[in-house]
Coordinates of C-alpha atoms in Angstrom, one line a residue:
M11 CA -17.4 -10.8 22.8
I12 CA -15.0 -8.1 23.2
T13 CA -15.9 -4.8 24.9
L14 CA -14.0 -1.9 23.6
P15 CA -13.2 0.7 26.2
D16 CA -13.6 4.4 25.2
P17 CA -10.6 5.4 23.1
V18 CA -7.7 7.3 24.8
P19 CA -5.9 9.1 21.9
P20 CA -2.2 9.4 22.3
R21 CA -0.5 12.7 23.1
P22 CA -0.5 15.3 20.3
S23 CA 3.2 15.5 20.7
I24 CA 3.8 11.9 19.6
T25 CA 5.4 11.9 16.2
S26 CA 7.5 8.7 16.5
P27 CA 6.1 5.5 15.1
T28 CA 7.7 3.5 17.9
V29 CA 6.3 5.7 20.6
Y30 CA 3.0 5.6 19.1
I31 CA 3.0 1.9 19.0
L32 CA 4.1 1.5 22.6
S33 CA 1.4 4.1 23.8
M34 CA -1.2 2.0 22.0
A35 CA 0.1 -1.2 23.4
R36 CA -0.2 0.2 26.9
L37 CA -3.9 0.7 26.5
Q38 CA -4.3 -3.1 26.1
W39 CA -1.7 -4.2 28.3
R40 CA -3.8 -6.8 30.1
T41 CA -4.6 -8.8 27.0
L42 CA -1.1 -8.4 25.7
A43 CA 0.2 -9.7 29.1
G44 CA -2.2 -12.5 29.1
G45 CA -1.3 -13.5 25.4
A46 CA 2.4 -13.2 26.3
L47 CA 2.2 -15.7 29.4
L48 CA 0.2 -18.2 27.4
G49 CA 2.6 -17.8 24.4
V50 CA 5.5 -18.6 26.9
F51 CA 3.7 -21.6 28.3
W52 CA 2.5 -22.8 24.8
M53 CA 6.0 -22.5 23.2
G54 CA 7.6 -23.9 26.5
C55 CA 5.6 -27.0 26.1
Q56 CA 6.8 -27.6 22.7
A57 CA 10.3 -26.7 23.5
A58 CA 10.2 -29.3 26.3
I59 CA 9.0 -32.1 24.0
P60 CA 12.6 -32.7 22.2
L61 CA 14.2 -32.6 25.6
V62 CA 11.8 -35.3 27.1
V63 CA 12.1 -37.4 23.8
G64 CA 15.9 -37.5 24.3
N65 CA 15.9 -38.3 27.9
T66 CA 13.3 -41.0 27.4
V67 CA 15.3 -42.6 24.7
D68 CA 18.4 -42.8 26.9
A69 CA 16.6 -43.8 30.1
G70 CA 14.0 -46.0 28.7
L71 CA 15.2 -47.5 25.5
V72 CA 19.0 -47.5 25.7
A73 CA 18.9 -48.5 29.4
R74 CA 16.0 -50.8 28.8
D75 CA 14.0 -49.3 31.8
S76 CA 10.3 -49.9 31.0
S77 CA 9.2 -47.6 33.9
A78 CA 11.2 -44.7 32.6
L79 CA 9.8 -45.3 29.2
V80 CA 6.2 -45.3 30.3
T81 CA 6.9 -42.2 32.5
G82 CA 8.5 -40.5 29.6
C83 CA 5.6 -41.3 27.3
L84 CA 3.1 -40.1 29.8
V85 CA 5.0 -36.8 30.2
L86 CA 4.9 -36.4 26.5
V87 CA 1.3 -36.9 26.4
G88 CA 0.7 -34.3 29.2
L89 CA 2.9 -31.8 27.3
A90 CA 1.0 -32.4 24.0
L91 CA -2.4 -31.7 25.8
A92 CA -1.0 -28.7 27.6
S93 CA 0.4 -27.4 24.4
A94 CA -3.0 -27.9 22.6
L95 CA -5.0 -26.3 25.5
S96 CA -2.6 -23.4 26.0
G97 CA -2.4 -22.9 22.1
M98 CA -6.2 -22.5 22.0
M99 CA -6.2 -19.9 24.7
R100 CA -3.1 -18.1 23.3
H101 CA -4.9 -17.9 19.8
R102 CA -8.1 -16.4 21.5
F103 CA -5.7 -13.9 23.2
A104 CA -4.1 -13.2 19.9
V105 CA -7.5 -12.5 18.2
S106 CA -8.5 -10.4 20.9
N107 CA -5.4 -8.3 20.7
W108 CA -5.8 -7.9 16.9
L109 CA -9.4 -6.8 17.3
L110 CA -8.5 -4.3 19.9
G111 CA -5.7 -2.8 18.2
A112 CA -7.6 -2.5 14.8
L113 CA -10.8 -1.1 16.4
R114 CA -9.1 1.2 18.8
S115 CA -7.2 2.7 15.8
Q116 CA -10.3 2.9 13.9
H117 CA -12.1 4.6 16.8
L118 CA -9.3 7.0 17.2
V119 CA -9.5 8.1 13.6
G120 CA -13.3 8.3 13.7
H121 CA -13.3 10.4 16.9
H122 CA -10.5 12.6 15.8
V123 CA -12.2 13.4 12.3
A124 CA -15.3 14.1 14.3
D125 CA -13.6 16.5 16.7
H126 CA -11.2 18.1 14.1
G127 CA -13.0 17.7 10.9
L128 CA -11.9 20.8 9.1
A129 CA -8.3 20.7 10.2
V130 CA -8.1 17.1 9.0
S131 CA -9.9 17.6 5.6
G132 CA -7.7 20.7 4.8
K133 CA -4.4 18.8 5.0
V134 CA -5.3 15.0 4.5
T135 CA -7.4 13.7 1.5
T136 CA -10.4 11.6 2.0
G137 CA -8.5 8.6 0.5
E138 CA -5.7 9.0 3.4
V139 CA -8.4 8.9 6.1
V140 CA -10.2 5.8 4.4
Q141 CA -6.9 4.0 4.1
A142 CA -6.1 4.8 7.7
V143 CA -9.3 3.1 8.8
S144 CA -9.4 0.2 6.3
T145 CA -5.7 -0.6 5.8
D146 CA -3.4 1.0 8.5
G147 CA -5.4 0.0 11.4
P148 CA -5.5 -3.8 10.6
R149 CA -1.8 -3.6 9.7
F150 CA -1.0 -2.0 13.1
A151 CA -3.0 -4.6 14.7
D152 CA -1.1 -7.3 13.2
L153 CA 1.9 -6.5 15.3
M154 CA -0.5 -6.7 18.5
D155 CA -1.5 -10.2 17.3
I156 CA 2.1 -11.7 17.0
T157 CA 3.2 -10.4 20.5
A158 CA 2.0 -13.6 22.3
R159 CA 4.0 -15.9 19.8
G160 CA 7.0 -13.5 19.6
T161 CA 7.4 -13.5 23.4
G162 CA 7.1 -17.2 23.7
T163 CA 9.7 -17.5 20.9
V164 CA 12.2 -15.4 22.9
V165 CA 11.7 -17.5 26.2
A166 CA 11.7 -20.8 24.3
F167 CA 14.9 -20.0 22.4
G168 CA 16.6 -19.0 25.6
A169 CA 15.5 -22.3 27.3
V170 CA 16.7 -24.4 24.3
A171 CA 20.0 -22.7 24.0
I172 CA 20.8 -23.3 27.7
Y173 CA 20.0 -26.8 27.3
L174 CA 22.0 -27.3 24.2
L175 CA 25.0 -25.7 26.0
R176 CA 24.7 -28.3 28.6
I177 CA 24.6 -31.1 26.0
D178 CA 27.4 -29.8 23.9
L179 CA 29.4 -26.6 23.9
A180 CA 29.9 -26.3 20.2
I181 CA 26.4 -27.0 19.5
G182 CA 25.1 -24.5 22.1
L183 CA 27.3 -21.8 20.9
F184 CA 26.2 -22.5 17.2
V185 CA 22.6 -21.7 18.3
V186 CA 23.4 -18.7 20.6
I187 CA 25.5 -17.0 18.0
G188 CA 23.9 -18.2 15.0
M189 CA 20.3 -17.1 15.7
P190 CA 21.2 -13.4 16.3
L191 CA 23.4 -13.4 13.1
L192 CA 20.5 -14.9 11.3
A193 CA 18.2 -12.1 12.6
A194 CA 20.8 -9.6 11.6
G195 CA 21.0 -10.8 8.2
L196 CA 17.2 -10.3 7.7
I197 CA 17.2 -6.8 9.2
V198 CA 19.5 -5.8 6.3
L199 CA 16.4 -6.2 4.1
I200 CA 14.0 -4.6 6.6
Q201 CA 14.9 -0.9 5.9
P202 CA 14.6 -0.7 2.2
L203 CA 11.4 -2.7 2.5
Q204 CA 10.0 -0.3 4.9
T205 CA 10.8 2.7 2.6
R206 CA 9.1 1.0 -0.4
Q207 CA 6.1 0.1 1.6
T208 CA 5.7 3.6 2.7
R209 CA 5.9 4.8 -1.0
H210 CA 3.4 2.1 -2.0
R211 CA 1.0 3.1 0.9
A212 CA 1.1 6.7 -0.2
R213 CA 0.2 5.8 -3.8
E214 CA -2.8 3.7 -2.4
G215 CA -4.0 6.6 -0.6
D216 CA -3.8 9.0 -3.8
L217 CA -5.6 6.3 -5.7
T218 CA -8.5 6.1 -3.1
S219 CA -8.8 9.8 -2.9
L220 CA -9.0 10.1 -6.7
G221 CA -11.7 7.2 -6.7
A222 CA -13.7 8.9 -3.9
D223 CA -13.7 12.2 -5.7
T224 CA -14.7 10.6 -9.1
V225 CA -17.6 8.7 -7.6
A226 CA -18.8 11.9 -5.6
G227 CA -18.7 13.9 -9.0
L228 CA -20.0 11.1 -11.1
R229 CA -23.2 13.0 -12.1
V230 CA -21.1 16.2 -13.0
L231 CA -18.6 14.2 -15.0
R232 CA -21.4 12.6 -17.1
G233 CA -23.0 16.0 -17.6
I234 CA -19.8 17.5 -19.2
G235 CA -18.7 14.2 -20.8
G236 CA -15.6 13.9 -18.7
E237 CA -15.8 10.1 -18.0
D238 CA -13.1 9.0 -20.5
Q239 CA -10.7 11.7 -19.1
F240 CA -11.2 10.5 -15.6
T241 CA -11.1 7.0 -16.4
A242 CA -7.7 7.4 -18.1
R243 CA -6.5 9.4 -15.1
Y244 CA -7.6 6.7 -12.6
A245 CA -5.9 4.1 -14.9
E246 CA -2.6 6.1 -14.9
H247 CA -2.8 6.3 -11.1
S248 CA -3.5 2.6 -10.8
Q249 CA -0.6 1.6 -12.8
E250 CA 1.6 3.7 -10.5
V251 CA 0.2 1.8 -7.5
R252 CA 0.9 -1.4 -9.4
R253 CA 4.5 -0.5 -10.2
A254 CA 5.1 0.5 -6.5
G255 CA 3.5 -2.8 -5.4
V256 CA 5.9 -4.8 -7.7
R257 CA 8.8 -3.0 -6.3
V258 CA 7.5 -3.9 -2.8
A259 CA 6.9 -7.4 -3.9
G260 CA 10.2 -7.9 -5.3
L261 CA 11.8 -7.0 -2.0
Q262 CA 9.3 -8.9 -0.1
A263 CA 10.0 -12.1 -2.2
L264 CA 13.6 -11.6 -1.5
L265 CA 12.9 -11.4 2.2
D266 CA 10.6 -14.5 2.0
A267 CA 13.3 -16.5 0.4
A268 CA 15.7 -15.4 3.0
H269 CA 13.2 -16.6 5.6
V270 CA 13.5 -20.0 4.0
L271 CA 17.2 -20.1 2.9
L272 CA 18.9 -18.6 6.0
P273 CA 16.9 -20.9 8.7
G274 CA 17.3 -23.8 6.4
A275 CA 21.3 -23.4 6.1
F276 CA 21.3 -22.8 10.0
L277 CA 19.3 -25.9 10.8
T278 CA 21.5 -27.9 8.4
G279 CA 24.6 -26.8 10.1
L280 CA 23.0 -27.7 13.5
T281 CA 22.1 -31.3 12.2
W282 CA 25.7 -31.8 10.9
L283 CA 27.3 -30.8 14.3
A284 CA 25.0 -33.2 16.1
G285 CA 25.9 -36.0 13.7
H286 CA 29.6 -35.3 13.9
G287 CA 29.2 -35.3 17.7
V288 CA 27.9 -38.8 17.8
V289 CA 30.6 -40.1 15.5
E290 CA 33.3 -38.6 17.8
G291 CA 31.5 -40.0 20.8
R292 CA 30.7 -36.7 22.4
L293 CA 26.8 -37.2 22.1
S294 CA 24.6 -40.2 23.1
V295 CA 21.9 -41.6 21.0
G296 CA 19.3 -39.7 23.1
D297 CA 21.3 -36.5 22.8
L298 CA 21.3 -37.0 18.9
V299 CA 17.5 -37.4 19.0
T300 CA 17.2 -34.3 21.2
V301 CA 19.1 -32.2 18.7
Y302 CA 17.2 -33.5 15.9
A303 CA 13.9 -32.8 17.5
V304 CA 15.2 -29.4 18.5
T305 CA 16.2 -28.7 15.0
A306 CA 12.6 -29.5 13.8
F307 CA 11.1 -27.5 16.7
L308 CA 13.4 -24.3 16.0
Q309 CA 11.8 -24.0 12.5
L310 CA 8.7 -22.5 14.5
P311 CA 10.7 -19.8 16.5
L312 CA 12.7 -19.0 13.4
Q313 CA 9.7 -18.4 11.4
T314 CA 8.0 -16.5 14.1
S315 CA 11.0 -14.4 14.6
T316 CA 11.2 -13.4 11.0
E317 CA 7.4 -12.7 10.9
V318 CA 7.8 -10.5 13.9
L319 CA 10.4 -8.4 12.0
S320 CA 8.1 -8.1 8.9
R321 CA 5.0 -7.1 11.0
W322 CA 7.1 -4.6 12.8
V323 CA 8.0 -2.9 9.6
R324 CA 4.4 -2.9 8.4
A325 CA 3.3 -1.6 11.8
R326 CA 5.7 1.3 11.8
V327 CA 4.6 2.3 8.3
A328 CA 0.9 2.1 9.4
A329 CA 1.6 4.2 12.6
E330 CA 3.3 6.9 10.6
R331 CA 0.2 7.2 8.4
L332 CA -2.1 7.1 11.5
I333 CA -0.1 9.9 13.1
A334 CA -0.4 11.8 9.8
V335 CA -4.1 11.9 10.3
L336 CA -4.2 12.2 14.1
G337 CA -1.6 15.0 14.0
R338 CA -4.0 17.2 12.1
R339 CA -6.0 19.0 14.8
V340 CA -7.6 22.3 15.8
P341 CA -5.2 23.9 18.4
T342 CA -6.8 23.4 21.8
S343 CA -5.8 24.1 25.5
A344 CA -7.3 23.2 28.7
T345 CA -9.8 25.7 30.4
T346 CA -10.1 26.2 34.1
H347 CA -13.8 26.5 34.0
L348 CA -16.9 26.0 31.8
P349 CA -19.2 28.9 30.8
E350 CA -22.5 29.1 32.6
P351 CA -25.7 28.0 30.9
G352 CA -27.2 30.7 28.8
S353 CA -23.8 32.4 28.0
V354 CA -23.7 34.5 24.8
L355 CA -22.0 33.1 21.6
H356 CA -19.7 35.7 20.1
D357 CA -17.4 35.9 17.1
P358 CA -14.6 38.5 17.7
S359 CA -13.3 38.4 14.2
S360 CA -16.6 39.6 12.7
G361 CA -18.1 41.3 15.7
L362 CA -21.2 39.0 15.5
T363 CA -23.1 38.2 18.8
V364 CA -25.9 35.7 18.8
P365 CA -28.7 37.1 21.1
V366 CA -29.9 34.5 23.7
G367 CA -33.4 33.4 22.9
S368 CA -34.0 34.9 19.7
L369 CA -34.0 33.8 15.9
T370 CA -31.1 35.7 14.3
A371 CA -30.2 35.7 10.7
L372 CA -26.5 36.4 9.2
V373 CA -26.3 37.7 5.7
S374 CA -22.9 38.2 4.0
A375 CA -22.1 39.4 0.4
R376 CA -19.6 36.6 0.4
P377 CA -21.4 33.4 1.3
E378 CA -18.2 31.6 2.3
T379 CA -17.6 34.3 5.0
G380 CA -20.9 33.4 6.7
I381 CA -19.9 29.7 6.5
E382 CA -16.5 30.4 8.0
I383 CA -18.2 32.2 11.0
A384 CA -20.6 29.3 11.4
D385 CA -17.5 26.9 11.7
R386 CA -16.1 29.2 14.2
L387 CA -19.3 29.4 16.3
A388 CA -19.4 25.5 16.2
A389 CA -15.7 25.2 17.2
L390 CA -14.8 23.5 14.0
T391 CA -12.2 26.3 13.6
P392 CA -10.8 28.4 16.4
G393 CA -11.8 32.0 17.0
A394 CA -15.3 32.0 18.6
R395 CA -16.2 32.5 22.4
L396 CA -18.9 31.1 24.6
G397 CA -19.2 33.7 27.4
D398 CA -15.7 34.7 28.2
V399 CA -14.1 31.2 27.3
P400 CA -12.7 30.6 23.9
L401 CA -14.6 27.5 22.3
E402 CA -11.3 25.9 21.3
H403 CA -10.5 25.7 25.0
L404 CA -13.5 23.6 25.8
P405 CA -13.5 19.8 25.2
A406 CA -15.2 19.1 21.8
D407 CA -17.9 16.8 23.4
R408 CA -18.9 19.7 25.6
V409 CA -19.1 22.1 22.6
R410 CA -21.2 19.6 20.7
R411 CA -23.8 19.3 23.7
R412 CA -24.3 23.0 23.8
V413 CA -24.0 24.1 20.1
V414 CA -25.6 22.2 17.1
L415 CA -24.5 23.1 13.6
S416 CA -26.4 21.9 10.4
E417 CA -24.0 22.5 7.4
A418 CA -25.0 23.6 4.0
E419 CA -24.5 20.3 2.2
P420 CA -26.9 17.8 3.7
R421 CA -25.5 14.4 4.7
L422 CA -27.5 11.3 4.8
F423 CA -26.2 7.7 5.6
T424 CA -27.2 4.2 5.0
G425 CA -30.0 3.1 7.5
T426 CA -33.7 3.8 8.2
L427 CA -35.3 7.1 7.7
R428 CA -35.9 7.2 11.3
E429 CA -32.2 6.8 12.1
Q430 CA -31.4 9.8 9.7
I431 CA -33.7 12.2 11.6
D432 CA -33.2 10.7 15.2
P433 CA -29.6 9.1 15.0
L434 CA -29.4 8.8 18.8
G435 CA -32.8 7.2 19.0
R436 CA -34.0 9.2 22.0
H437 CA -37.2 10.7 20.7
T438 CA -40.8 9.5 20.3
D439 CA -42.6 9.1 16.9
E440 CA -44.6 12.2 17.8
E441 CA -41.4 14.3 18.3
V442 CA -39.9 13.0 15.2
L443 CA -43.0 13.8 13.1
G444 CA -43.1 17.2 14.7
A445 CA -39.5 17.9 13.3
V446 CA -40.4 16.6 10.0
H447 CA -43.5 19.0 10.0
T448 CA -41.4 21.9 10.8
A449 CA -38.9 21.1 8.0
D450 CA -42.1 20.6 5.6
A451 CA -40.7 17.0 4.6
F452 CA -44.1 15.2 5.2
D453 CA -44.0 14.6 1.3
V454 CA -41.0 12.4 1.8
L455 CA -42.8 10.3 4.3
T456 CA -46.0 10.0 2.2
G457 CA -43.9 8.7 -0.8
L458 CA -42.4 5.8 1.3
P459 CA -44.7 2.8 2.0
E460 CA -42.6 1.9 5.2
G461 CA -42.6 5.4 6.4
L462 CA -40.1 6.3 9.0
D463 CA -38.8 2.6 8.9
A464 CA -38.1 2.9 5.1
P465 CA -34.5 2.0 4.2
V466 CA -32.2 4.9 3.0
A467 CA -29.5 4.3 0.4
E468 CA -26.1 5.5 0.5
R469 CA -25.8 9.3 0.8
G470 CA -29.6 9.3 0.3
R471 CA -29.2 9.1 -3.4
D472 CA -32.7 8.1 -3.9
F473 CA -33.9 11.5 -2.5
S474 CA -33.7 14.8 -4.4
G475 CA -31.5 17.6 -3.2
G476 CA -34.3 19.5 -1.6
Q477 CA -35.7 16.3 0.1
R478 CA -32.2 15.6 1.6
Q479 CA -31.9 19.3 2.9
R480 CA -35.3 19.1 4.7
L481 CA -34.6 15.8 6.2
A482 CA -31.3 17.2 7.4
L483 CA -33.0 20.3 8.8
A484 CA -35.5 18.0 10.7
R485 CA -32.5 16.2 12.1
A486 CA -31.0 19.4 13.3
L487 CA -34.2 20.6 14.9
L488 CA -34.7 17.3 16.7
M489 CA -31.0 17.4 18.0
A490 CA -31.3 21.0 19.1
A491 CA -34.6 20.2 21.0
H492 CA -32.5 18.5 23.7
P493 CA -32.5 20.7 26.8
D494 CA -28.6 20.7 26.9
V495 CA -28.4 22.3 23.5
E496 CA -28.4 26.1 23.9
V497 CA -27.6 27.3 20.3
L498 CA -28.7 26.0 17.0
V499 CA -26.6 27.1 13.9
L500 CA -28.3 26.5 10.4
V501 CA -26.2 27.2 7.1
E502 CA -28.4 27.8 4.2
P503 CA -31.2 25.5 5.3
T504 CA -33.5 26.2 2.4
S505 CA -31.2 26.9 -0.6
A506 CA -32.4 23.8 -2.5
V507 CA -36.2 24.2 -2.2
D508 CA -38.8 26.3 -4.0
A509 CA -40.2 29.6 -2.7
H510 CA -43.5 28.3 -1.5
T511 CA -41.8 25.5 0.6
E512 CA -39.2 28.0 1.8
A513 CA -41.9 30.3 3.1
R514 CA -43.5 27.5 4.9
I515 CA -40.3 26.4 6.5
A516 CA -39.5 30.0 7.5
D517 CA -42.8 30.3 9.3
R518 CA -42.6 27.1 11.1
L519 CA -39.0 27.5 12.0
H520 CA -39.9 30.9 13.7
A521 CA -42.7 29.1 15.6
S522 CA -40.8 26.1 16.7
R523 CA -37.7 28.0 17.8
S524 CA -39.4 30.7 19.7
G525 CA -37.5 31.6 22.8
R526 CA -34.6 29.5 21.8
T527 CA -31.2 30.8 20.5
T528 CA -30.9 30.2 16.7
L529 CA -28.6 31.5 14.1
V530 CA -29.5 31.1 10.5
V531 CA -26.8 31.8 7.8
S532 CA -28.9 32.7 4.8
S533 CA -29.6 35.5 2.2
S534 CA -33.2 34.4 1.4
P535 CA -35.7 37.3 1.8
L536 CA -38.3 34.7 2.8
V537 CA -36.2 33.4 5.7
L538 CA -35.0 36.8 6.8
D539 CA -38.5 38.3 6.9
R540 CA -39.3 35.8 9.7
C541 CA -36.3 36.3 11.8
D542 CA -36.3 38.5 15.0
R543 CA -32.9 40.1 14.0
V544 CA -30.6 40.2 11.0
A545 CA -26.9 40.9 11.2
F546 CA -25.4 42.1 7.8
L547 CA -21.7 41.6 7.3
D548 CA -19.8 44.2 5.2
E549 CA -16.2 43.3 4.6
G550 CA -16.3 40.5 7.0
R551 CA -17.6 42.6 9.8
V552 CA -21.1 43.3 11.1
G553 CA -21.9 46.7 9.5
A554 CA -25.6 46.8 10.2
S555 CA -28.2 45.1 12.3
G556 CA -32.0 45.2 12.7
T557 CA -35.0 43.6 11.2
H558 CA -35.1 42.5 7.6
R559 CA -37.5 45.3 6.6
S560 CA -35.8 48.0 8.5
L561 CA -32.4 47.1 6.8
L562 CA -34.1 47.1 3.3
S563 CA -35.0 50.6 3.9
S564 CA -31.8 51.9 5.6
S565 CA -28.9 49.8 3.9
P566 CA -28.6 50.0 0.2
R567 CA -25.8 47.5 0.2
Y568 CA -28.0 45.1 2.2
R569 CA -30.7 45.5 -0.2
E570 CA -28.5 44.9 -3.1
V571 CA -27.4 41.5 -1.5
V572 CA -30.7 40.0 -0.5
V573 CA -33.4 41.4 -2.9
R574 CA -33.7 39.3 -5.8
S575 CA -37.0 40.8 -7.0
E576 CA -39.1 42.7 -4.4
A577 CA -42.2 41.9 -6.2
A578 CA -41.4 38.2 -6.4
V579 CA -40.7 38.1 -2.8
E580 CA -43.8 39.8 -1.8
A581 CA -45.8 37.5 -3.9
A582 CA -44.3 34.4 -2.5
V583 CA -44.8 35.6 1.0
E584 CA -48.4 36.4 0.3
E585 CA -49.1 33.1 -1.4
S586 CA -47.5 31.1 1.5
R587 CA -49.8 32.9 4.0
R588 CA -53.1 32.0 2.2

């Protein structure tokens, strides 16, 4: 079992795929070094077999020395066993290197998106992020996998070349000069292949994004009868991916053919030189057997060397795409100190200050302005301050411990209902049910035979919008109940429920968050009436503040924004209090 250490992201200044690959390899240098040593030993055992065979033929068969023959055979058996055992261990290290490389890349992307979500989503499509996790991470890991064999190939080639130079200068020079020329011939095809693979990778990302957007908006598409149009659009993009793939496959096929043709021609020439040396009397029978055996052995190093080149190209393309995702971040800088517990959360751009220990509402004529402020207060975008420290100067995990944000669009994931409400699994059933009560979501539980252990489908599609919203509210309340959490920010927590449910949630929210700092971004009179203080944004700045009822009487602009029907509001409030 592999224990993956905490991910350590590369420096933000890294923009070169090569530097990125090296920085990631440095994080797993122990397993890479172990695999390389085993690869050298494994390949060295195989390289030694042709040499022992040739010496055994000369010393045992030609010289008719039975003891030398037996000794040579025992040595061969030992080399075969050592090669088998080291090969198994080398493969284990290779798999470990692959898993560590893939999982670390996927962890990097996951943690980065969690810390810099808005910066990533604003510049990189969903499909690009999905492709980075599902495709680029494993392709990058392929290079980590082959390092063991690649290192062994280099060392074995050097040892074989030296030995062949001792046997015959012409054969040795043919190997020493021919192998680099062979690699150079393959490199000629590498650069255009990398270019085509990059284009193909970009088309795949676009197609994945289109598919994700189509699936997410499938209900809307069916409502407006747009399935055919989007199907045709997807088919068109799919054909673009296919054409790009065919162009990659054409060049890849040429490279694969070169992998066979060039090494074959090289080995044919090496065999001819050896046979010619025997005819001229320069080589013994044992030398001829050695060269023939070396010729068979060199097929493995040649194939491995060409495979290393191919994987290097694919890893560079994958690294470029990973850098494109990891390079999108909220600007940060280190701070010298952390704000004291109980520090005031403040947004200078709007002039909003969230009072400590009170339930505060934020109302804006433009709903998107309130959402933008909530994002700043949760450090998803820069601009807000906690005490005298800008939030973007704090580590993201520190901010997440102290400020909890529940966004307007509720997100549920596959798992049990308990995991949706208590994702960290650190609360008792009583505490979970308390949060469910505050969010008025008991009807969701009573409708499920398994209760909290009921399975939740992908994105909670089995629940209505109001049910998803109330479950997300219960989750936020439970997360904010932790002693380290100082501020809870709720964005439109009741926009998808009816007036009676909204009134009950407003009452229970006021009671459960009494004495704890809470900000609610909402324009619902039912919610605003239960808040201790209301801040009203006018042209992006706090223009008035006070209680809901005082603002209704003193600010015509506020009244215009929040009052849908005074009579309906009063009726709903009265009904909820009965």
